[in-house]
């Protein structure tokens, strides 16, 4: 491994020195925006027509391009927009902004922002860009548009349980995804126990997923980077969207505060299961009024996205964005009884609840130092808190005695970050595009805190147990260069250094990154990449249904950072203007992965969580095929993944390798959308995957203790005394059993209608159309045979979602 | 508008929480031989052979009565075993010794052949025990008669071979004539009505002592071939002792013996320190069993793979060498804390 690192560093050094002396050249720079809304366009393609030398706009719509002096034709293109061509005489560094006209109806836009050829030419591999407008056409569970579930349809990305938002990328765990919302890490993306993600598609502008070949500017996770960018708000006119779904509704406002200077967007979403069920519960309470008890239970979630941005001038822009979201399940029970004749009163109010939520804030300042140097300074805040609480108030009056007792129990876990990041992009030469910067994050961990308070007749007690506010610091600095060695060969070389400090322990990490492509023809390229990654945060997880009982814990003296290296190689070919096929193979090795020890669970985490976890290694490898068609009417893709993912821990199954929980040999997704006309379009997807792995007992046998230490154990009269302990349950390895294969077909019909002052879309469809009984979970049960009079044990498979229609109505002004 | 209303009603009807349960058969694997044994030097060979069950079958013991057992020592045949009863096979003419590597080969009709390799560890050496009784005053007691808590403090010195992997068990128990509660053994080798019995004393492990395998040991086991004792057994791994005269400082709660004062101690109370060297296989098994017990009743607990040492089958054959040392409580001098230096961690 050290040899590989050294070789990669040497290559990086060599490539930095390799650029040649070039003639008189000038830099062009500017922003690419949507002409109608003023929204910046990310990853737009800007190139010089004759030489085809070009670049793409960055995450802020900014581009910089160095070209030889003289007369040039500059082309700016972005799918869904009219291509713009500008002729200029380049005699000095110049500013050229592009405002592109949208030419297609949004519902006809294809899945990626990039055209087939652009993907072939890019040195970045293992990357998918998912425009949110495409997501709207796809059929979804309960009609709730979900960008995370759309990502699950991509090759190399596997979902967790049925209907959940879990993401498992190239054999990695759920904690190995760096999910960034406007550059701020989001630690828990689950609403409604994982059936929905926290991202409101109405407020999201772009989503990109990187599975391998990570550029040096990203770090801190082993398996993927999901970069989600919020809309900035319409700079030209006010606009609002309202969407009504089966379990939640959304409303979005956006518009200019100062036209073409300052804009805002506010988008909120709330579920209403609790509100709808309230009258029913009230009716039930009224029906049982004699019990003197009133009970209410409910669940709700909400999220709020807000963003303001201001353009000071061509060189300075400021963005302030925030997200606040919460889920809450609660139960209230009130009992009241009063007997005035006997002076007797008793009152008991009980409240219990589980809640979790994220809050993020990002303040960013774009500054253009020159046509060649762009910078972005970001200050971030992120918080994820999970709370289980229970409180009880008792009030008793009996003749001359009165007592009041108030008890509160609370268990919470939290991770809170404050971060500062400074990124630079420098474009010194046509053949180089250099990025560098640093990031420092102060983490505060509270993995499992127990608070107990009691107030008995004004005598109080307040006790706190557990791990409160463990501080840690994570620092990262990087440099990378996108180098065009020739027209055929392009590489991205980079290096990241990071360290993590907690209490008296510091870890360092040196991570070379390299990826490149060779253009064999104009429409066919081969690519390869090597990356090394480190991760200082670990998610301890027992459950598979997105329960927020999963705890984020830091690396410590005893828990070493997770590390991985990954190689990937493949090719991309563009067939015509509408078809593209990419084929990639990957191999990834991971070490210091964290799992609970055998027999342990999160119930034991209140004090010493380090003693219940163990570390081991894992590997995953496979092949991904992605065949895509883009077009105005028909578009879609076929994704296929053949992969293996294994784990090996000294303390689990005696060191034998075992399949990862989400090891799936085959994973297929077929997605198809078709636009008949401007009043009707349809979406269809079919997914198939190998069943989830599961640990089941192989056999049972009389235990060693019963035989050797207690020889009487196997006598029938003593069986009850020894109970199940007299027999040992044995399984060869963890996850050795496979559940039945998973597959389903979903479809949706979208009926847009343009009115005079509004546009509405009515959508309906069915999730799991043919009612496939996919396993949600299995448990052991018994079946009675009346002929033999005996019961036998079978596995019972529970299916949650077998045929689920949905309807959604949205209107925008 | 009408079709929208119908669609909404239809959707709400269909999306009410679905829950479909479907049965499918539990996969079955070929049954295997189960071989258990305990090998101690200078004792005759006894091995139990039975058959495994399908995972979801009802608990029932199926002894194997027609198995062939062959014992090898360093590749040379020592002899075959003869069937006794209830799955027990023995060969009274062959005694285990501490030299060499044993291999047991077992075959039975309709079953895959099974084998196990084991060694008998060297005899452990207790090179000395210093002990005294420590009285802990109960300062938080508001009652008039405030009883103290008494501990036996024992410094056990052990001779350990640092070049080898050594694993031990330690049990401190007290000998009493009260044997009413001892489990009788209708068909086994232990005396059905012993004249005495050993009951364990609760031990308090010092910091750093690895007791990962020692949680809630609730089976009684043999400390020596003659004596039974109920659990509270510490399993000590290779990291504890690393040379000659390494010591282990341990506290044992004398609560079962001394209720209200030292005057209660009578001559019949002998405390016995049972110390045994075990092979790594048994240590792994015990560690594993502790995890099983920890997971019982917890649906969120991670599954536990039970250790077994039999190739081609299930079960465990382990080697053990035990020794005991006795402490007569009456012979101990009274606790004079001014002369004894207690380790800090007990305060």
PDB file of C-alpha atoms in Angstrom, chain B residues 216-334:
ATOM      1  CA  UNK B 216     -22.875 -14.916  34.379  1.00  0.00           C
ATOM      2  CA  UNK B 217     -21.443 -18.358  34.396  1.00  0.00           C
ATOM      3  CA  UNK B 218     -24.454 -20.247  35.596  1.00  0.00           C
ATOM      4  CA  UNK B 219     -23.502 -23.855  35.181  1.00  0.00           C
ATOM      5  CA  UNK B 220     -21.738 -25.829  37.782  1.00  0.00           C
ATOM      6  CA  UNK B 221     -18.496 -27.364  36.743  1.00  0.00           C
ATOM      7  CA  UNK B 222     -15.788 -29.521  38.071  1.00  0.00           C
ATOM      8  CA  UNK B 223     -12.923 -27.768  39.688  1.00  0.00           C
ATOM      9  CA  UNK B 224     -11.208 -31.069  40.225  1.00  0.00           C
ATOM     10  CA  UNK B 225     -12.333 -34.514  39.123  1.00  0.00           C
ATOM     11  CA  UNK B 226     -13.802 -35.064  42.553  1.00  0.00           C
ATOM     12  CA  UNK B 227     -15.340 -31.753  43.445  1.00  0.00           C
ATOM     13  CA  UNK B 228     -18.241 -29.909  41.943  1.00  0.00           C
ATOM     14  CA  UNK B 229     -18.917 -26.257  42.413  1.00  0.00           C
ATOM     15  CA  UNK B 230     -21.437 -23.822  41.083  1.00  0.00           C
ATOM     16  CA  UNK B 231     -20.317 -21.077  38.744  1.00  0.00           C
ATOM     17  CA  UNK B 232     -18.582 -17.732  39.357  1.00  0.00           C
ATOM     18  CA  UNK B 233     -15.599 -18.732  37.407  1.00  0.00           C
ATOM     19  CA  UNK B 234     -13.066 -16.356  35.991  1.00  0.00           C
ATOM     20  CA  UNK B 235     -11.519 -17.179  32.659  1.00  0.00           C
ATOM     21  CA  UNK B 236      -8.148 -15.547  32.435  1.00  0.00           C
ATOM     22  CA  UNK B 237      -6.409 -15.025  29.142  1.00  0.00           C
ATOM     23  CA  UNK B 238      -2.772 -15.096  28.152  1.00  0.00           C
ATOM     24  CA  UNK B 239      -2.209 -11.451  28.909  1.00  0.00           C
ATOM     25  CA  UNK B 240      -2.604 -11.810  32.675  1.00  0.00           C
ATOM     26  CA  UNK B 241       0.532 -13.703  33.691  1.00  0.00           C
ATOM     27  CA  UNK B 242       3.835 -13.299  31.969  1.00  0.00           C
ATOM     28  CA  UNK B 243       6.429 -15.042  34.105  1.00  0.00           C
ATOM     29  CA  UNK B 244       7.409 -16.694  37.319  1.00  0.00           C
ATOM     30  CA  UNK B 245       5.579 -15.547  40.441  1.00  0.00           C
ATOM     31  CA  UNK B 246       3.197 -13.231  38.676  1.00  0.00           C
ATOM     32  CA  UNK B 247       0.424 -12.465  41.066  1.00  0.00           C
ATOM     33  CA  UNK B 248      -3.267 -11.910  40.888  1.00  0.00           C
ATOM     34  CA  UNK B 249      -4.830  -9.866  43.649  1.00  0.00           C
ATOM     35  CA  UNK B 250      -8.447 -10.759  44.100  1.00  0.00           C
ATOM     36  CA  UNK B 251     -11.310 -10.149  46.493  1.00  0.00           C
ATOM     37  CA  UNK B 252     -13.939 -12.699  47.355  1.00  0.00           C
ATOM     38  CA  UNK B 253     -17.086 -11.647  49.167  1.00  0.00           C
ATOM     39  CA  UNK B 254     -17.451 -13.688  52.364  1.00  0.00           C
ATOM     40  CA  UNK B 255     -21.113 -12.769  52.638  1.00  0.00           C
ATOM     41  CA  UNK B 256     -22.361 -16.374  52.379  1.00  0.00           C
ATOM     42  CA  UNK B 257     -20.114 -17.348  55.299  1.00  0.00           C
ATOM     43  CA  UNK B 258     -20.052 -14.310  57.525  1.00  0.00           C
ATOM     44  CA  UNK B 259     -23.346 -12.586  58.148  1.00  0.00           C
ATOM     45  CA  UNK B 260     -22.780 -10.424  61.171  1.00  0.00           C
ATOM     46  CA  UNK B 261     -19.270 -10.967  62.418  1.00  0.00           C
ATOM     47  CA  UNK B 262     -16.097 -12.990  62.227  1.00  0.00           C
ATOM     48  CA  UNK B 263     -17.161 -14.990  65.236  1.00  0.00           C
ATOM     49  CA  UNK B 264     -19.463 -16.970  62.948  1.00  0.00           C
ATOM     50  CA  UNK B 265     -16.567 -18.574  61.163  1.00  0.00           C
ATOM     51  CA  UNK B 266     -16.332 -22.172  62.222  1.00  0.00           C
ATOM     52  CA  UNK B 267     -13.881 -24.868  61.475  1.00  0.00           C
ATOM     53  CA  UNK B 268     -15.900 -26.329  58.689  1.00  0.00           C
ATOM     54  CA  UNK B 269     -15.339 -23.282  56.509  1.00  0.00           C
ATOM     55  CA  UNK B 270     -12.455 -23.944  54.247  1.00  0.00           C
ATOM     56  CA  UNK B 271     -11.996 -21.669  51.269  1.00  0.00           C
ATOM     57  CA  UNK B 272     -10.638 -23.398  48.265  1.00  0.00           C
ATOM     58  CA  UNK B 273      -8.850 -21.735  45.395  1.00  0.00           C
ATOM     59  CA  UNK B 274      -9.401 -23.781  42.265  1.00  0.00           C
ATOM     60  CA  UNK B 275      -6.965 -22.942  39.543  1.00  0.00           C
ATOM     61  CA  UNK B 276      -6.827 -24.700  36.208  1.00  0.00           C
ATOM     62  CA  UNK B 277      -4.940 -24.270  33.008  1.00  0.00           C
ATOM     63  CA  UNK B 278      -7.152 -24.784  29.996  1.00  0.00           C
ATOM     64  CA  UNK B 279      -6.449 -24.887  26.302  1.00  0.00           C
ATOM     65  CA  UNK B 280      -7.292 -22.017  24.025  1.00  0.00           C
ATOM     66  CA  UNK B 281     -10.232 -23.914  22.570  1.00  0.00           C
ATOM     67  CA  UNK B 282     -12.052 -23.957  25.856  1.00  0.00           C
ATOM     68  CA  UNK B 283     -11.250 -20.328  26.483  1.00  0.00           C
ATOM     69  CA  UNK B 284     -12.720 -19.361  23.123  1.00  0.00           C
ATOM     70  CA  UNK B 285     -15.777 -21.433  23.809  1.00  0.00           C
ATOM     71  CA  UNK B 286     -16.296 -19.839  27.220  1.00  0.00           C
ATOM     72  CA  UNK B 287     -15.849 -16.345  25.846  1.00  0.00           C
ATOM     73  CA  UNK B 288     -18.374 -17.165  23.199  1.00  0.00           C
ATOM     74  CA  UNK B 289     -20.846 -18.604  25.649  1.00  0.00           C
ATOM     75  CA  UNK B 290     -20.714 -15.401  27.676  1.00  0.00           C
ATOM     76  CA  UNK B 291     -21.769 -13.505  24.568  1.00  0.00           C
ATOM     77  CA  UNK B 292     -24.651 -15.923  24.025  1.00  0.00           C
ATOM     78  CA  UNK B 293     -25.874 -15.301  27.547  1.00  0.00           C
ATOM     79  CA  UNK B 294     -25.539 -11.583  27.104  1.00  0.00           C
ATOM     80  CA  UNK B 295     -27.669 -11.694  23.948  1.00  0.00           C
ATOM     81  CA  UNK B 296     -30.464 -13.788  25.402  1.00  0.00           C
ATOM     82  CA  UNK B 297     -33.790 -12.028  25.276  1.00  0.00           C
ATOM     83  CA  UNK B 298     -32.467  -9.048  23.319  1.00  0.00           C
ATOM     84  CA  UNK B 299     -33.932  -8.984  19.803  1.00  0.00           C
ATOM     85  CA  UNK B 300     -31.466  -6.317  18.712  1.00  0.00           C
ATOM     86  CA  UNK B 301     -28.388  -8.236  19.792  1.00  0.00           C
ATOM     87  CA  UNK B 302     -25.986  -9.305  17.103  1.00  0.00           C
ATOM     88  CA  UNK B 303     -25.962 -13.075  16.496  1.00  0.00           C
ATOM     89  CA  UNK B 304     -23.239 -15.149  18.121  1.00  0.00           C
ATOM     90  CA  UNK B 305     -21.280 -17.903  16.441  1.00  0.00           C
ATOM     91  CA  UNK B 306     -20.672 -20.635  18.998  1.00  0.00           C
ATOM     92  CA  UNK B 307     -17.128 -21.921  18.986  1.00  0.00           C
ATOM     93  CA  UNK B 308     -16.645 -25.586  18.247  1.00  0.00           C
ATOM     94  CA  UNK B 309     -13.481 -27.579  17.714  1.00  0.00           C
ATOM     95  CA  UNK B 310     -14.757 -30.550  15.740  1.00  0.00           C
ATOM     96  CA  UNK B 311     -13.986 -30.791  12.049  1.00  0.00           C
ATOM     97  CA  UNK B 312     -16.881 -32.247  10.092  1.00  0.00           C
ATOM     98  CA  UNK B 313     -19.195 -32.110  13.075  1.00  0.00           C
ATOM     99  CA  UNK B 314     -20.076 -30.054  16.103  1.00  0.00           C
ATOM    100  CA  UNK B 315     -18.905 -29.969  19.677  1.00  0.00           C
ATOM    101  CA  UNK B 316     -15.891 -29.281  21.783  1.00  0.00           C
ATOM    102  CA  UNK B 317     -13.142 -31.418  23.212  1.00  0.00           C
ATOM    103  CA  UNK B 318     -10.813 -29.540  25.452  1.00  0.00           C
ATOM    104  CA  UNK B 319      -7.883 -30.240  27.670  1.00  0.00           C
ATOM    105  CA  UNK B 320      -7.600 -29.076  31.255  1.00  0.00           C
ATOM    106  CA  UNK B 321      -5.144 -29.401  34.104  1.00  0.00           C
ATOM    107  CA  UNK B 322      -6.447 -28.369  37.468  1.00  0.00           C
ATOM    108  CA  UNK B 323      -4.976 -27.786  40.858  1.00  0.00           C
ATOM    109  CA  UNK B 324      -6.415 -26.564  44.117  1.00  0.00           C
ATOM    110  CA  UNK B 325      -5.145 -24.869  47.205  1.00  0.00           C
ATOM    111  CA  UNK B 326      -7.025 -24.405  50.430  1.00  0.00           C
ATOM    112  CA  UNK B 327      -7.221 -21.526  52.827  1.00  0.00           C
ATOM    113  CA  UNK B 328      -8.412 -22.241  56.332  1.00  0.00           C
ATOM    114  CA  UNK B 329     -10.203 -19.124  57.416  1.00  0.00           C
ATOM    115  CA  UNK B 330      -9.585 -19.889  61.094  1.00  0.00           C
ATOM    116  CA  UNK B 331      -5.864 -19.953  60.522  1.00  0.00           C
ATOM    117  CA  UNK B 332      -5.842 -16.496  59.051  1.00  0.00           C
ATOM    118  CA  UNK B 333      -4.771 -13.747  61.319  1.00  0.00           C
ATOM    119  CA  UNK B 334      -7.237 -10.989  61.964  1.00  0.00           C
TER     120      UNK B 334
END
